């Protein structure tokens, strides 16, 4: 093919970052095989097996596109970059530095995420940067910071789960979203908290585990009720609480009103089941067995997501799990570089190394690495949805640069977001394939993807991995780092301040992270290439890294974890049901697709598995409005409506419908979702909104992306 040897790398999709080997050849330039790696142990899901198809997508972007008289036309790179730079200067001259905004992605490599944050703060001088990880991990990150003083999704290697006796999966459908992870849970009894009988919940029940199915929006009541039972039944690990935590007394009082029968009334989870689940956890820990509490987007993507995660962390702390060998609390990161992406500065309030942008010492350190004065660095900017909501408004940005994100499909309240994107003077999108967002862009920049580039990623365990190049990029395609270099130089930056070589960027990232919470200083390129398993923090090249955090002390100054007070009278979604919108709509992922579907809908095998949006609903709920299995339906919320095929499932709650969010056009579940924000994390409430279901004549499935590849 191109003379390259097989290379060890990782799947481009989720945060499990399954180990793969790519061999040159085949219709897509490389073939993929799984390899032995601790997270996947020789397995892959169907997305990993089929990932090379996106490399040769028939409509792959291979030339810059520039909009003229309303139509995107091919352009030379110099021409496209000149137009972007001139547009940036024009917008900033009229509206100031913050008139240009940047939106990144949790799939970008560490180097791209780092360089994007630096580009925004130094080359653009704007505070207005955030990324789609805000929609993914922010509630768990905020809760972990509050409780432990440090956010690393899993503070232990995934392989620790293999010895667990009981594992709580709260809002995580891992059997569909990361199937190889289920192999680590084979020996455990699972307690799955999920409004629907997901594949994971069904597997738990089949193996003698439990499924607690709260009404969408009431997970917090379940979490408080579990701690109530742990307290009243005497399952609290008092020695651990006394030695390693603070604040328990207040939380003990706060859960007193959440007795199981009250939780049942609020959430629909039976009091007996709640007691049984708490006893399962408490008894297992009491006899020294491994117990883990893991959270996912199901409990996190709420206007009360941070409180819910803190309530579940409080449960884990009361049981004495975090930092105890063989037990723990963890959050299951979703996007491929969701962990690294939130450590290196593309988040509105952060600088590299998981530093706060409002910390004078952090600003001074990073400014020194970047060769600028600390006063030149802007302060914190708007969070992702607030940024999108402000686009084109009188006091908001008038230009937006998007890297690795398909906002038109993945942002909440998507119809409104489209109207804000359309109000911009300049929209620039760098991506590998056309997307619903590139369709709106003024300039589209074609960039490289996983198998065509070198770099590093950080998986859900906080382990840093090497991504390796296995084939040449198509002619006309440049890396995101090249794009940022080209733009920075055009904006007057010294050429060597924005290197385009991944290794050079990574070495600078290590220096910028040194001394920060996420310290990569000792994780050298050479050590990664030698196959060392290196988890941050790793402050120097002689340090072994930190696979397990919190074994001796937590990251707060006194070394103790915090019971963060979660004291509420009322639990429920931000938007309540009524006569017009009587059902609770919830959203999630399916096995065949990933995020906005821009990649997986271009993979024929994956598209065939789930070609159109569906709405999963109990047959009684469907029949009540004249619908049946296989019929086209419209799901209507206050913000928009979605076309979907009815999929009846009598394990569904009769008050709930489920839609996957991977589909475009009229099938976008995010046309429905409520942008009500969590007050701490600024996470929108993706997981519940009030909807109604109605019959419709139109047949879903006629969208451009599927037609392009079918
Ligand atoms: Fe592994 Fe996730 Fe890729 Fe599937 S999508 S092969 S679970 S990394």
XYZ file of C-alpha atoms and ligand atoms in Angstrom, residues 11 13-14 16-18 44-45 47-48 177-180, ligand 1:
22
model
C -9.674 2.855 18.373
C -14.058 6.337 19.164
C -14.794 6.048 22.885
C -12.078 2.881 26.510
C -9.462 3.441 23.767
C -9.292 -0.244 22.895
C -13.454 -4.699 20.047
C -17.014 -3.570 19.484
C -17.515 0.429 15.830
C -13.862 -0.414 16.399
C -21.587 2.070 24.610
C -18.359 0.174 25.458
C -19.018 -3.569 25.178
C -15.451 -4.741 25.951
Fe -13.493 -0.055 22.109
Fe -15.012 2.104 22.360
Fe -13.769 1.595 20.071
Fe -15.811 0.088 20.789
S -15.896 2.273 20.303
S -13.853 -0.648 19.974
S -15.555 0.031 22.998
S -12.806 2.086 22.026
